[in-house]
PDB file of C-alpha atoms and ligand atoms in Angstrom:
ATOM      1  CA  MET O 757      86.529   7.581  86.794  1.00  0.00           C
ATOM      2  CA  ARG O 758      84.199   7.456  89.779  1.00  0.00           C
ATOM      3  CA  THR O 759      82.873   3.926  90.053  1.00  0.00           C
ATOM      4  CA  THR O 760      79.328   2.881  90.878  1.00  0.00           C
ATOM      5  CA  LYS O 761      80.685   1.442  94.104  1.00  0.00           C
ATOM      6  CA  ALA O 762      82.385   4.700  95.082  1.00  0.00           C
ATOM      7  CA  ARG O 763      79.215   6.622  94.386  1.00  0.00           C
ATOM      8  CA  HIS O 764      77.159   4.166  96.380  1.00  0.00           C
ATOM      9  CA  GLU O 765      79.541   4.513  99.325  1.00  0.00           C
ATOM     10  CA  GLU O 766      79.430   8.286  99.110  1.00  0.00           C
ATOM     11  CA  TYR O 767      75.617   8.343  99.217  1.00  0.00           C
ATOM     12  CA  PHE O 768      75.517   5.708 101.923  1.00  0.00           C
ATOM     13  CA  ASN O 769      77.910   7.691 104.137  1.00  0.00           C
ATOM     14  CA  PHE O 770      75.967  10.865 103.551  1.00  0.00           C
ATOM     15  CA  LEU O 771      72.612   9.193 104.348  1.00  0.00           C
ATOM     16  CA  ARG O 772      74.121   7.899 107.576  1.00  0.00           C
ATOM     17  CA  SER O 773      74.745  11.514 108.587  1.00  0.00           C
ATOM     18  CA  VAL O 774      71.137  12.621 107.978  1.00  0.00           C
ATOM     19  CA  SER O 775      69.437  12.864 111.376  1.00  0.00           C
ATOM     20  CA  LEU O 776      66.024  11.778 110.060  1.00  0.00           C
ATOM     21  CA  LEU O 777      67.509   8.460 108.986  1.00  0.00           C
ATOM     22  CA  LYS O 778      69.702   7.772 111.992  1.00  0.00           C
ATOM     23  CA  GLU O 779      67.532   4.915 113.284  1.00  0.00           C
ATOM     24  CA  LEU O 780      67.454   3.041 109.993  1.00  0.00           C
ATOM     25  CA  PRO O 781      69.564  -0.108 109.771  1.00  0.00           C
ATOM     26  CA  GLU O 782      72.512  -0.108 107.394  1.00  0.00           C
ATOM     27  CA  GLU O 783      70.882  -2.489 104.931  1.00  0.00           C
ATOM     28  CA  LYS O 784      67.961  -0.099 104.579  1.00  0.00           C
ATOM     29  CA  LEU O 785      70.271   2.862 104.011  1.00  0.00           C
ATOM     30  CA  ALA O 786      72.171   0.819 101.441  1.00  0.00           C
ATOM     31  CA  LYS O 787      68.901   0.158  99.600  1.00  0.00           C
ATOM     32  CA  ILE O 788      68.029   3.847  99.605  1.00  0.00           C
ATOM     33  CA  ALA O 789      71.537   4.682  98.358  1.00  0.00           C
ATOM     34  CA  ASP O 790      70.900   2.249  95.480  1.00  0.00           C
ATOM     35  CA  CYS O 791      67.701   3.862  94.289  1.00  0.00           C
ATOM     36  CA  LEU O 792      68.635   7.537  94.681  1.00  0.00           C
ATOM     37  CA  GLU O 793      68.697  10.056  91.900  1.00  0.00           C
ATOM     38  CA  VAL O 794      70.728  13.242  92.195  1.00  0.00           C
ATOM     39  CA  ASP O 795      69.347  16.518  90.876  1.00  0.00           C
ATOM     40  CA  TYR O 796      71.351  19.717  90.433  1.00  0.00           C
ATOM     41  CA  PHE O 797      69.947  23.245  90.741  1.00  0.00           C
ATOM     42  CA  ASN O 798      71.221  26.794  90.442  1.00  0.00           C
ATOM     43  CA  ARG O 799      70.302  29.928  92.357  1.00  0.00           C
ATOM     44  CA  GLY O 800      66.768  31.110  91.586  1.00  0.00           C
ATOM     45  CA  GLU O 801      65.496  27.808  90.225  1.00  0.00           C
ATOM     46  CA  PHE O 802      62.272  26.363  91.619  1.00  0.00           C
ATOM     47  CA  ILE O 803      62.727  22.841  92.915  1.00  0.00           C
ATOM     48  CA  ILE O 804      59.090  22.623  94.021  1.00  0.00           C
ATOM     49  CA  ARG O 805      56.165  24.856  93.097  1.00  0.00           C
ATOM     50  CA  GLU O 806      53.227  25.407  95.410  1.00  0.00           C
ATOM     51  CA  GLY O 807      50.039  23.837  94.009  1.00  0.00           C
ATOM     52  CA  GLU O 808      51.733  21.364  91.696  1.00  0.00           C
ATOM     53  CA  GLU O 809      51.512  17.635  92.028  1.00  0.00           C
ATOM     54  CA  GLY O 810      54.592  15.961  93.375  1.00  0.00           C
ATOM     55  CA  ASN O 811      55.841  12.448  93.835  1.00  0.00           C
ATOM     56  CA  THR O 812      59.326  12.991  95.199  1.00  0.00           C
ATOM     57  CA  PHE O 813      61.138  13.528  98.463  1.00  0.00           C
ATOM     58  CA  PHE O 814      64.411  15.514  98.597  1.00  0.00           C
ATOM     59  CA  ILE O 815      67.439  15.525 100.859  1.00  0.00           C
ATOM     60  CA  ILE O 816      69.907  18.402 100.454  1.00  0.00           C
ATOM     61  CA  ALA O 817      73.447  17.128  99.897  1.00  0.00           C
ATOM     62  CA  LYS O 818      74.959  20.496  98.962  1.00  0.00           C
ATOM     63  CA  GLY O 819      73.772  24.103  99.042  1.00  0.00           C
ATOM     64  CA  GLU O 820      70.819  25.965 100.504  1.00  0.00           C
ATOM     65  CA  VAL O 821      67.150  26.450  99.593  1.00  0.00           C
ATOM     66  CA  SER O 822      64.339  28.768 100.699  1.00  0.00           C
ATOM     67  CA  VAL O 823      60.837  27.668 101.602  1.00  0.00           C
ATOM     68  CA  THR O 824      58.346  30.315 100.438  1.00  0.00           C
ATOM     69  CA  GLN O 825      54.578  30.453 100.574  1.00  0.00           C
ATOM     70  CA  THR O 826      51.697  32.523  99.288  1.00  0.00           C
ATOM     71  CA  THR O 827      49.610  34.017 102.080  1.00  0.00           C
ATOM     72  CA  GLU O 828      46.410  36.037 102.157  1.00  0.00           C
ATOM     73  CA  ALA O 829      48.254  39.159 103.231  1.00  0.00           C
ATOM     74  CA  HIS O 830      50.893  39.275 100.465  1.00  0.00           C
ATOM     75  CA  SER O 831      50.692  38.972  96.714  1.00  0.00           C
ATOM     76  CA  GLN O 832      54.293  37.710  96.570  1.00  0.00           C
ATOM     77  CA  PRO O 833      55.294  34.434  98.203  1.00  0.00           C
ATOM     78  CA  LYS O 834      56.936  35.054 101.562  1.00  0.00           C
ATOM     79  CA  GLU O 835      60.050  33.264 102.819  1.00  0.00           C
ATOM     80  CA  ILE O 836      59.279  31.148 105.851  1.00  0.00           C
ATOM     81  CA  LYS O 837      62.606  29.388 106.351  1.00  0.00           C
ATOM     82  CA  THR O 838      65.813  28.244 104.735  1.00  0.00           C
ATOM     83  CA  LEU O 839      67.132  24.692 104.649  1.00  0.00           C
ATOM     84  CA  GLY O 840      70.694  23.433 104.238  1.00  0.00           C
ATOM     85  CA  VAL O 841      72.803  20.288 103.989  1.00  0.00           C
ATOM     86  CA  GLY O 842      71.184  17.303 105.701  1.00  0.00           C
ATOM     87  CA  ASP O 843      67.745  18.931 105.700  1.00  0.00           C
ATOM     88  CA  TYR O 844      64.922  17.445 103.645  1.00  0.00           C
ATOM     89  CA  PHE O 845      61.635  18.523 102.089  1.00  0.00           C
ATOM     90  CA  GLY O 846      58.744  17.332  99.956  1.00  0.00           C
ATOM     91  CA  GLU O 847      57.421  14.796 102.461  1.00  0.00           C
ATOM     92  CA  LYS O 848      54.136  16.633 102.972  1.00  0.00           C
ATOM     93  CA  ALA O 849      52.636  16.041  99.520  1.00  0.00           C
ATOM     94  CA  LEU O 850      53.558  12.367  99.817  1.00  0.00           C
ATOM     95  CA  ILE O 851      52.194  11.873 103.313  1.00  0.00           C
ATOM     96  CA  SER O 852      49.064  14.045 102.996  1.00  0.00           C
ATOM     97  CA  GLU O 853      48.400  12.862  99.417  1.00  0.00           C
ATOM     98  CA  ASP O 854      48.008  16.494  98.446  1.00  0.00           C
ATOM     99  CA  VAL O 855      49.582  19.020  96.086  1.00  0.00           C
ATOM    100  CA  ARG O 856      52.802  20.807  97.061  1.00  0.00           C
ATOM    101  CA  SER O 857      52.059  23.200  99.912  1.00  0.00           C
ATOM    102  CA  ALA O 858      55.032  25.574  99.522  1.00  0.00           C
ATOM    103  CA  ASN O 859      57.690  26.646  97.024  1.00  0.00           C
ATOM    104  CA  ILE O 860      61.225  25.428  97.366  1.00  0.00           C
ATOM    105  CA  VAL O 861      63.598  27.862  95.663  1.00  0.00           C
ATOM    106  CA  CYS O 862      67.304  27.217  95.232  1.00  0.00           C
ATOM    107  CA  ASN O 863      69.545  29.824  96.932  1.00  0.00           C
ATOM    108  CA  THR O 864      73.015  28.697  95.863  1.00  0.00           C
ATOM    109  CA  ASN O 865      74.578  27.587  92.614  1.00  0.00           C
ATOM    110  CA  ASP O 866      75.482  23.923  92.228  1.00  0.00           C
ATOM    111  CA  THR O 867      72.952  22.787  94.818  1.00  0.00           C
ATOM    112  CA  GLN O 868      72.637  19.014  94.953  1.00  0.00           C
ATOM    113  CA  CYS O 869      69.566  17.151  96.130  1.00  0.00           C
ATOM    114  CA  LEU O 870      69.165  13.444  96.576  1.00  0.00           C
ATOM    115  CA  VAL O 871      65.751  12.520  95.230  1.00  0.00           C
ATOM    116  CA  VAL O 872      63.653   9.599  96.449  1.00  0.00           C
ATOM    117  CA  ASP O 873      60.488   8.717  94.524  1.00  0.00           C
ATOM    118  CA  ARG O 874      57.155   7.959  96.169  1.00  0.00           C
ATOM    119  CA  GLU O 875      57.539   4.210  96.005  1.00  0.00           C
ATOM    120  CA  ASN O 876      60.964   4.217  97.633  1.00  0.00           C
ATOM    121  CA  PHE O 877      59.854   6.861 100.137  1.00  0.00           C
ATOM    122  CA  ASN O 878      56.950   4.650 101.183  1.00  0.00           C
ATOM    123  CA  GLN O 879      59.299   1.717 101.560  1.00  0.00           C
ATOM    124  CA  MET O 880      61.759   3.817 103.539  1.00  0.00           C
ATOM    125  CA  VAL O 881      59.118   5.262 105.860  1.00  0.00           C
ATOM    126  CA  GLY O 882      56.490   2.547 105.826  1.00  0.00           C
ATOM    127  CA  THR O 883      58.606  -0.138 107.396  1.00  0.00           C
ATOM    128  CA  TYR O 884      59.621   2.104 110.308  1.00  0.00           C
ATOM    129  CA  GLU O 885      56.727   3.051 112.498  1.00  0.00           C
ATOM    130  CA  GLU O 886      58.724   5.589 114.464  1.00  0.00           C
ATOM    131  CA  LEU O 887      59.872   7.389 111.343  1.00  0.00           C
ATOM    132  CA  GLN O 888      56.335   7.323 109.987  1.00  0.00           C
ATOM    133  CA  ALA O 889      54.887   8.655 113.236  1.00  0.00           C
ATOM    134  CA  TYR O 890      57.559  11.338 113.462  1.00  0.00           C
ATOM    135  CA  LEU O 891      56.923  12.608 109.930  1.00  0.00           C
ATOM    136  CA  LYS O 892      53.156  12.442 110.351  1.00  0.00           C
ATOM    137  CA  GLU O 893      53.400  14.561 113.509  1.00  0.00           C
ATOM    138  CA  TYR O 894      55.674  17.010 111.770  1.00  0.00           C
ATOM    139  CA  VAL O 895      53.384  17.310 108.748  1.00  0.00           C
ATOM    140  CA  GLU O 896      50.399  18.001 111.025  1.00  0.00           C
ATOM    141  CA  GLU O 897      52.442  20.707 112.722  1.00  0.00           C
ATOM    142  CA  LEU O 898      53.242  22.236 109.321  1.00  0.00           C
ATOM    143  CA  SER O 899      49.531  22.315 108.491  1.00  0.00           C
ATOM    144  CA  ARG O 900      48.846  24.130 111.753  1.00  0.00           C
ATOM    145  CA  SER O 901      51.549  26.723 111.082  1.00  0.00           C
ATOM    146  CA  ASP O 902      50.147  27.165 107.550  1.00  0.00           C
ATOM    147  CA  VAL O 903      46.741  27.963 109.026  1.00  0.00           C
ATOM    148  CA  LYS O 904      48.272  30.493 111.423  1.00  0.00           C
ATOM    149  CA  ARG O 905      50.131  32.092 108.550  1.00  0.00           C
ATOM    150  CA  ASN O 906      46.937  32.208 106.488  1.00  0.00           C
ATOM    151  CA  THR O 907      48.454  30.222 103.703  1.00  0.00           C
ATOM    152  CA  PHE O 908      46.052  29.742 100.820  1.00  0.00           C
TER     153      PHE O 908
HETATM  154  C1  WNU P1119      55.721  24.906 106.320  1.00  0.00           C
HETATM  155  N1  WNU P1119      54.527  24.646 105.681  1.00  0.00           N
HETATM  156  C2  WNU P1119      54.452  23.811 104.583  1.00  0.00           C
HETATM  157  C3  WNU P1119      58.828  23.428 105.348  1.00  0.00           C
HETATM  158  C4  WNU P1119      60.724  20.212 105.615  1.00  0.00           C
HETATM  159  C5  WNU P1119      60.531  18.952 106.218  1.00  0.00           C
HETATM  160  C6  WNU P1119      59.831  18.857 107.390  1.00  0.00           C
HETATM  161  C7  WNU P1119      59.540  21.227 107.428  1.00  0.00           C
HETATM  162 CL1  WNU P1119      59.585  17.267 108.113  1.00  0.00          CL
HETATM  163  P1  WNU P1119      55.485  19.599 100.166  1.00  0.00           P
HETATM  164  C8  WNU P1119      56.708  21.882  99.973  1.00  0.00           C
HETATM  165  C9  WNU P1119      57.537  21.530 101.198  1.00  0.00           C
HETATM  166  C10 WNU P1119      56.696  20.687 102.173  1.00  0.00           C
HETATM  167  C11 WNU P1119      57.661  20.669 103.370  1.00  0.00           C
HETATM  168  C12 WNU P1119      58.359  22.034 103.263  1.00  0.00           C
HETATM  169  O1  WNU P1119      57.948  22.617 102.025  1.00  0.00           O
HETATM  170  N2  WNU P1119      57.984  22.934 104.382  1.00  0.00           N
HETATM  171  C13 WNU P1119      56.742  23.431 104.654  1.00  0.00           C
HETATM  172  C14 WNU P1119      56.878  24.252 105.787  1.00  0.00           C
HETATM  173  O2  WNU P1119      55.710  25.662 107.292  1.00  0.00           O
HETATM  174  N3  WNU P1119      55.547  23.206 104.053  1.00  0.00           N
HETATM  175  N4  WNU P1119      53.246  23.600 104.048  1.00  0.00           N
HETATM  176  N5  WNU P1119      58.185  24.237 106.198  1.00  0.00           N
HETATM  177  S1  WNU P1119      60.488  22.950 105.494  1.00  0.00           S
HETATM  178  C15 WNU P1119      60.259  21.354 106.245  1.00  0.00           C
HETATM  179  C16 WNU P1119      59.329  19.978 108.001  1.00  0.00           C
HETATM  180  O3  WNU P1119      58.617  19.660 103.165  1.00  0.00           O
HETATM  181  O4  WNU P1119      56.349  19.460 101.555  1.00  0.00           O
HETATM  182  O5  WNU P1119      55.536  18.282  99.467  1.00  0.00           O
HETATM  183  O6  WNU P1119      56.334  20.674  99.307  1.00  0.00           O
HETATM  184  O7  WNU P1119      54.152  20.176 100.464  1.00  0.00           O
END
């Protein structure tokens, strides 16, 4: 049997390896490890759909996903990048208070994502100005690249 403590330690150690979170103090990481959910996905499944409302932030613990978007030029969503272990997504809808701005499609079977809800995300980000500023900058950059790409 895998104990609650073992699971907590596993998540904690993984979170410590995520570059976004490297400045957070251990107690903060421990709190995030406490309130995480884990979601499992298989190849082809949509984790996020463009245009839907969303209240969660994801960190990839295992596997790979594609970011795809609908643009003016193509009727089918176009792949704009892939993300792997230690990468994260879903921050934009939370920060911009908007609907999901891209699709996230699972590329590999048995993909595992750590899921943080809006309330815990706000606590995680809100108390760290640098993290907040970093993500805000990044989200603004994403909006600019969306415009260039002619994303709807
Ligand atoms: C992009 N345009 C848009 C990515 C992940 C994290 C950071 C880039 Cl800090 P959401 C869809 C998610 C969105 C982003 C992710 O897709 N995304 C992008 C783009 O060029 N979204 N609009 N590249 S990967 C990525 C930076 O996380 O958040 O909640 O859902 O809108």
